[in-house]
Amino acid sequence: MRSYQTMLNNGETFPIIGMGTYSGENDRETTERAIRTAIKMSYRHFDTAKIYGSEPAVGNALRRAIHDGLVEREDIHVTSKLWSSDHHDPLSALQQTLQRLGMEYIDMYLVHWPVALKPWVDYPIPAEEDFEELDMENTWSGMERCLEMGLCRSIGVSNFSSTKIQDLLDFSCVTPAVNQVEMHPMWRQRKLRAVCMEYGIHVSAYSPLGGPGNAWGTTSVVDHPIIQSIAHKHNATPAQVALRWGLSQGASVIVKSFNARRMKENIGALQLKLDEWDLHDINKMEERKIMRGDWLSNDTTSPYRTVQELWDDEI
């Protein structure tokens, strides 16, 4: 998989295909078994977060795989995220993440959302009274401290619009290495990708298939006639076409499946090549954002009165 990596703005390498580990209804044993299978299939990037509840399973599975000689630690890339209730102290939050993972460091630490919640909010959808004032400058200073202390190799953000990226760069000492956002053939992020490219920030795509199987997801991406037609043309699957499109745009993709057949199918996207006509056809597809984050806006306590403000009208 070494050839399937990109270089970040800080000189660190980053695998261009990763495995998402949001556990949902999956128990720890199921998650661990899926991660071990993924390692045998040459997956090397594992994406987790405090709010996913999968950090203990991810850490245990990776430690066992390293112990058993399946993989070396330096060949594994682990991403986790600062939950919104921990903006006041990213350093302590990362130390707790490392404890749950059983690791000395992680490779990437991301600010999960540009939203601050009260310290006890350990659930994904906050109530109106759960919001705190967002002080992104203080949050990012804490992220930079994590980097200085060697608890992570890179820092970045998630769900940041072009405007929020530019605002962050006004006060940051360290430019984010990554912005992890929703991106797929029906939400192509052209403006955001251009802004991130200007500043050397790598775009990593979550829900690159549109998030089928998730509560917020849709099957319309892989079911779209254009994607289906391109898949038929190349004797590939619609999922492989969608993933290859993301990779062709210079992004990495985070795929979430614990099904061994689909995991193998997804990594097969690395072998697919799309031609200029395929890309032209995909660019004609209608666009629709799936993960809108409506629950993060309100008229009283959130910094964003509307979902349009959350995304700075990039929606």
Coordinates of C-alpha atoms in Angstrom, one line a residue:
M1 CA 0.0 0.0 0.0
R2 CA 3.0 2.3 0.1
S3 CA 2.3 3.4 -3.4
Y4 CA -1.2 4.3 -2.5
Q5 CA -0.3 7.2 -0.3
T6 CA -0.2 11.0 -0.7
M7 CA 2.2 13.5 1.0
L8 CA 0.7 16.0 3.4
N9 CA 1.9 19.6 3.8
N10 CA 4.0 18.7 6.8
G11 CA 5.9 15.9 5.0
E12 CA 3.8 13.0 6.6
T13 CA 2.4 10.4 4.3
F14 CA -1.3 9.6 4.2
P15 CA -3.0 6.5 2.8
I16 CA -5.5 7.5 0.1
I17 CA -8.1 4.9 1.2
G18 CA -9.1 4.3 4.7
M19 CA -11.6 2.4 6.8
G20 CA -14.2 4.2 8.8
T21 CA -15.1 2.7 12.2
Y22 CA -18.2 4.4 13.4
S23 CA -19.6 1.4 15.3
G24 CA -23.3 2.2 15.5
E25 CA -25.0 -1.0 16.3
N26 CA -21.8 -3.1 15.9
D27 CA -20.3 -4.5 19.0
R28 CA -16.6 -4.4 19.9
E29 CA -15.9 -7.9 18.7
T30 CA -17.4 -7.3 15.3
T31 CA -15.4 -4.1 14.9
E32 CA -12.2 -5.8 15.9
R33 CA -12.8 -8.7 13.5
A34 CA -13.5 -6.3 10.7
I35 CA -10.3 -4.3 11.3
R36 CA -8.2 -7.4 11.3
T37 CA -9.8 -8.5 8.0
A38 CA -9.1 -5.0 6.6
I39 CA -5.4 -5.2 7.6
K40 CA -5.1 -8.5 5.7
M41 CA -6.7 -6.8 2.7
S42 CA -4.0 -4.1 2.9
Y43 CA -6.0 -1.3 4.5
R44 CA -3.6 0.9 6.5
H45 CA -5.7 3.9 7.5
F46 CA -8.3 3.6 10.3
D47 CA -10.6 6.5 11.1
T48 CA -12.2 6.7 14.5
A49 CA -13.5 9.4 16.9
K50 CA -14.5 9.7 20.6
I51 CA -18.1 10.1 19.6
Y52 CA -18.0 7.0 17.5
G53 CA -17.4 4.8 20.5
S54 CA -14.9 2.7 18.5
E55 CA -11.6 3.9 19.9
P56 CA -11.1 0.9 22.3
A57 CA -11.9 -1.6 19.5
V58 CA -9.7 0.1 17.0
G59 CA -6.8 0.2 19.4
N60 CA -7.2 -3.4 20.6
A61 CA -7.4 -4.7 17.0
L62 CA -4.4 -2.8 15.8
R63 CA -2.3 -3.7 18.9
R64 CA -3.1 -7.4 18.3
A65 CA -2.3 -7.2 14.6
I66 CA 1.1 -5.5 15.4
H67 CA 1.8 -8.1 18.1
D68 CA 0.9 -11.0 15.7
G69 CA 3.3 -9.5 13.0
L70 CA 0.5 -8.7 10.5
V71 CA 1.7 -5.1 10.3
E72 CA 4.2 -2.6 11.7
R73 CA 3.0 0.4 13.7
E74 CA 4.8 2.8 11.4
D75 CA 2.8 1.4 8.5
I76 CA -0.6 2.1 10.2
H77 CA -2.3 5.5 10.1
V78 CA -4.7 6.2 12.9
T79 CA -7.0 9.2 12.7
S80 CA -9.2 10.4 15.6
K81 CA -11.2 13.5 16.4
L82 CA -11.7 16.2 19.0
W83 CA -15.4 16.0 20.0
S84 CA -17.3 19.3 20.4
S85 CA -17.5 19.0 24.2
D86 CA -13.7 19.0 24.5
H87 CA -12.9 22.3 22.7
H88 CA -11.9 23.8 26.0
D89 CA -9.0 21.3 26.5
P90 CA -7.8 19.4 23.3
L91 CA -4.7 18.1 25.1
S92 CA -6.6 16.3 27.8
A93 CA -9.1 15.0 25.2
L94 CA -6.3 13.5 23.1
Q95 CA -4.6 12.0 26.2
Q96 CA -8.0 10.2 26.9
T97 CA -8.2 9.1 23.3
L98 CA -4.7 7.6 23.5
Q99 CA -5.7 5.8 26.7
R100 CA -8.8 4.3 25.0
L101 CA -6.7 3.3 22.0
G102 CA -3.8 2.0 24.1
M103 CA -1.3 4.0 22.0
E104 CA 1.4 6.5 22.6
Y105 CA 0.5 8.7 19.6
I106 CA -2.0 8.9 16.8
D107 CA -1.1 10.0 13.3
M108 CA -3.9 12.5 12.7
Y109 CA -6.1 14.5 15.2
L110 CA -9.0 16.5 13.7
V111 CA -11.4 19.1 15.1
H112 CA -14.6 17.1 14.5
W113 CA -17.0 20.1 14.0
P114 CA -16.6 23.9 14.2
V115 CA -19.0 23.8 17.2
A116 CA -18.4 23.9 21.0
L117 CA -20.6 22.0 23.4
K118 CA -20.7 21.8 27.2
P119 CA -18.3 19.4 28.7
W120 CA -20.8 16.7 29.6
V121 CA -22.3 16.4 26.1
D122 CA -21.2 12.9 25.0
Y123 CA -23.9 12.3 22.4
P124 CA -24.0 13.3 18.7
I125 CA -27.1 15.5 18.5
P126 CA -27.1 18.3 21.1
A127 CA -30.1 20.0 22.7
E128 CA -30.4 23.7 22.5
E129 CA -29.0 24.2 26.0
D130 CA -25.9 22.2 25.2
F131 CA -24.0 24.8 23.2
E132 CA -21.1 26.9 24.4
E133 CA -19.4 29.9 22.8
L134 CA -17.0 28.8 20.1
D135 CA -13.4 30.1 20.5
M136 CA -11.7 28.5 17.6
E137 CA -8.4 30.3 18.2
N138 CA -8.1 28.8 21.6
T139 CA -9.2 25.4 20.3
W140 CA -6.6 25.4 17.6
S141 CA -3.9 26.5 20.0
G142 CA -4.7 23.4 22.0
M143 CA -4.5 21.3 18.9
E144 CA -1.1 22.8 18.1
R145 CA 0.0 21.9 21.7
C146 CA -0.9 18.3 21.0
L147 CA 1.3 18.4 18.0
E148 CA 4.2 20.0 19.9
M149 CA 4.0 17.3 22.6
G150 CA 4.3 14.5 20.1
L151 CA 0.9 13.0 20.9
C152 CA -0.1 13.2 17.2
R153 CA 1.9 13.5 14.0
S154 CA -0.5 15.9 12.2
I155 CA -3.5 18.0 13.0
G156 CA -6.5 19.1 10.9
V157 CA -10.1 19.8 10.8
S158 CA -13.4 18.2 9.7
N159 CA -16.6 19.8 8.4
F160 CA -15.0 23.1 7.8
S161 CA -16.2 25.3 4.9
S162 CA -13.9 27.4 2.7
T163 CA -14.6 30.5 4.8
K164 CA -13.9 28.7 8.1
I165 CA -10.6 27.4 6.7
Q166 CA -9.6 30.9 5.7
D167 CA -10.6 32.3 9.1
L168 CA -8.5 29.6 10.9
L169 CA -5.5 30.5 8.8
D170 CA -5.7 34.1 10.1
F171 CA -4.5 33.0 13.5
S172 CA -3.0 29.5 13.2
C173 CA 0.7 28.8 13.6
V174 CA 0.3 25.4 12.0
T175 CA -1.8 25.0 8.8
P176 CA -4.2 22.1 9.0
A177 CA -2.9 19.1 7.2
V178 CA -6.4 17.7 6.3
N179 CA -10.0 18.8 6.0
Q180 CA -12.3 15.8 6.2
V181 CA -15.6 16.5 4.7
E182 CA -18.5 14.9 2.9
M183 CA -17.6 14.4 -0.7
H184 CA -18.9 12.1 -3.4
P185 CA -20.1 12.3 -7.1
M186 CA -23.3 14.1 -5.9
W187 CA -21.5 16.5 -3.6
R188 CA -18.3 17.4 -5.4
Q189 CA -17.0 20.2 -3.2
R190 CA -15.4 22.1 -6.1
K191 CA -15.0 25.4 -4.3
L192 CA -13.7 23.9 -1.1
R193 CA -11.2 21.7 -2.9
A194 CA -9.8 24.7 -4.7
V195 CA -9.4 26.7 -1.5
C196 CA -7.8 23.7 0.3
M197 CA -5.4 23.2 -2.7
E198 CA -4.4 26.8 -2.5
Y199 CA -3.2 26.3 1.0
G200 CA -1.9 22.8 0.7
I201 CA -4.6 21.2 2.8
H202 CA -5.5 17.7 1.8
V203 CA -9.2 16.9 1.4
S204 CA -10.3 13.6 2.8
A205 CA -13.8 12.4 1.8
Y206 CA -16.2 10.8 4.2
S207 CA -19.4 9.2 2.9
P208 CA -17.7 8.8 -0.5
L209 CA -20.5 6.5 -1.5
G210 CA -23.2 8.8 -0.1
G211 CA -23.4 7.0 3.3
P212 CA -25.7 4.1 2.5
G213 CA -26.6 2.2 5.6
N214 CA -26.2 5.2 7.8
A215 CA -29.2 7.0 9.3
W216 CA -28.3 10.1 7.3
G217 CA -27.2 8.3 4.2
T218 CA -28.6 7.7 0.7
T219 CA -28.2 5.0 -1.9
S220 CA -28.8 7.5 -4.7
V221 CA -25.1 7.9 -5.5
V222 CA -24.4 4.3 -6.3
D223 CA -27.9 3.9 -7.8
H224 CA -27.5 6.9 -10.1
P225 CA -27.8 5.9 -13.8
I226 CA -24.6 7.7 -14.7
I227 CA -22.6 5.9 -12.1
Q228 CA -24.3 2.6 -13.1
S229 CA -23.5 3.2 -16.7
I230 CA -19.8 4.0 -16.0
A231 CA -19.5 0.9 -13.9
H232 CA -21.0 -1.3 -16.7
K233 CA -18.5 0.3 -19.2
H234 CA -15.5 -0.6 -17.1
N235 CA -16.8 -3.9 -15.7
A236 CA -16.6 -2.4 -12.3
T237 CA -19.1 -1.9 -9.5
P238 CA -20.9 1.5 -8.9
A239 CA -19.1 1.8 -5.5
Q240 CA -15.7 1.4 -7.2
V241 CA -16.7 4.2 -9.7
A242 CA -17.7 6.5 -6.9
L243 CA -14.5 5.9 -4.9
R244 CA -12.3 6.2 -8.0
W245 CA -13.9 9.5 -8.8
G246 CA -13.0 10.9 -5.4
L247 CA -9.4 9.6 -5.7
S248 CA -9.2 11.2 -9.2
Q249 CA -9.9 14.6 -7.7
G250 CA -6.9 14.3 -5.4
A251 CA -8.8 13.4 -2.3
S252 CA -8.5 10.4 -0.1
V253 CA -11.6 8.3 0.7
I254 CA -12.9 6.9 4.0
V255 CA -15.1 3.9 3.4
K256 CA -17.2 2.3 6.1
S257 CA -18.1 -1.3 5.7
F258 CA -17.6 -4.3 8.0
N259 CA -18.7 -6.7 5.2
A260 CA -15.6 -8.6 3.9
R261 CA -16.9 -8.7 0.3
R262 CA -17.6 -5.0 0.2
M263 CA -14.3 -4.2 1.9
K264 CA -12.5 -6.1 -0.9
E265 CA -14.7 -4.4 -3.5
N266 CA -13.9 -1.0 -2.1
I267 CA -10.2 -1.4 -2.1
G268 CA -10.5 -2.7 -5.7
A269 CA -11.3 0.9 -6.7
L270 CA -7.5 1.6 -6.5
Q271 CA -7.1 -0.5 -9.7
L272 CA -9.9 1.3 -11.7
K273 CA -9.1 4.1 -14.2
L274 CA -11.8 6.6 -15.3
D275 CA -11.5 8.5 -18.6
E276 CA -12.3 12.1 -19.3
W277 CA -15.7 11.2 -20.6
D278 CA -16.6 9.5 -17.3
L279 CA -15.5 12.6 -15.4
H280 CA -17.4 14.8 -17.7
D281 CA -20.6 12.8 -17.2
I282 CA -20.2 12.8 -13.4
N283 CA -19.9 16.6 -13.4
K284 CA -23.4 16.7 -14.9
M285 CA -24.9 14.9 -12.0
E286 CA -27.2 16.9 -9.7
E287 CA -25.7 17.9 -6.3
R288 CA -27.2 17.4 -2.9
K289 CA -25.5 17.5 0.5
I290 CA -26.5 14.6 2.8
M291 CA -24.8 15.5 6.1
R292 CA -26.3 18.9 6.6
G293 CA -25.9 19.2 10.3
D294 CA -29.3 20.8 10.9
W295 CA -29.1 20.0 14.6
L296 CA -26.1 22.3 15.0
S297 CA -28.0 25.5 14.2
N298 CA -30.6 27.4 16.3
D299 CA -31.7 31.0 16.9
T300 CA -30.4 31.2 20.5
T301 CA -27.4 29.2 21.7
S302 CA -25.6 28.0 18.5
P303 CA -23.1 30.3 16.7
Y304 CA -25.1 29.4 13.6
R305 CA -28.7 30.5 13.3
T306 CA -29.2 28.5 10.1
V307 CA -27.6 25.5 8.4
Q308 CA -26.5 28.0 5.7
E309 CA -24.4 29.9 8.3
L310 CA -22.9 26.6 9.5
W311 CA -21.6 26.0 5.9
D312 CA -21.2 29.7 5.0
D313 CA -23.7 29.2 2.1
E314 CA -21.7 26.4 0.6
I315 CA -24.8 24.2 0.6

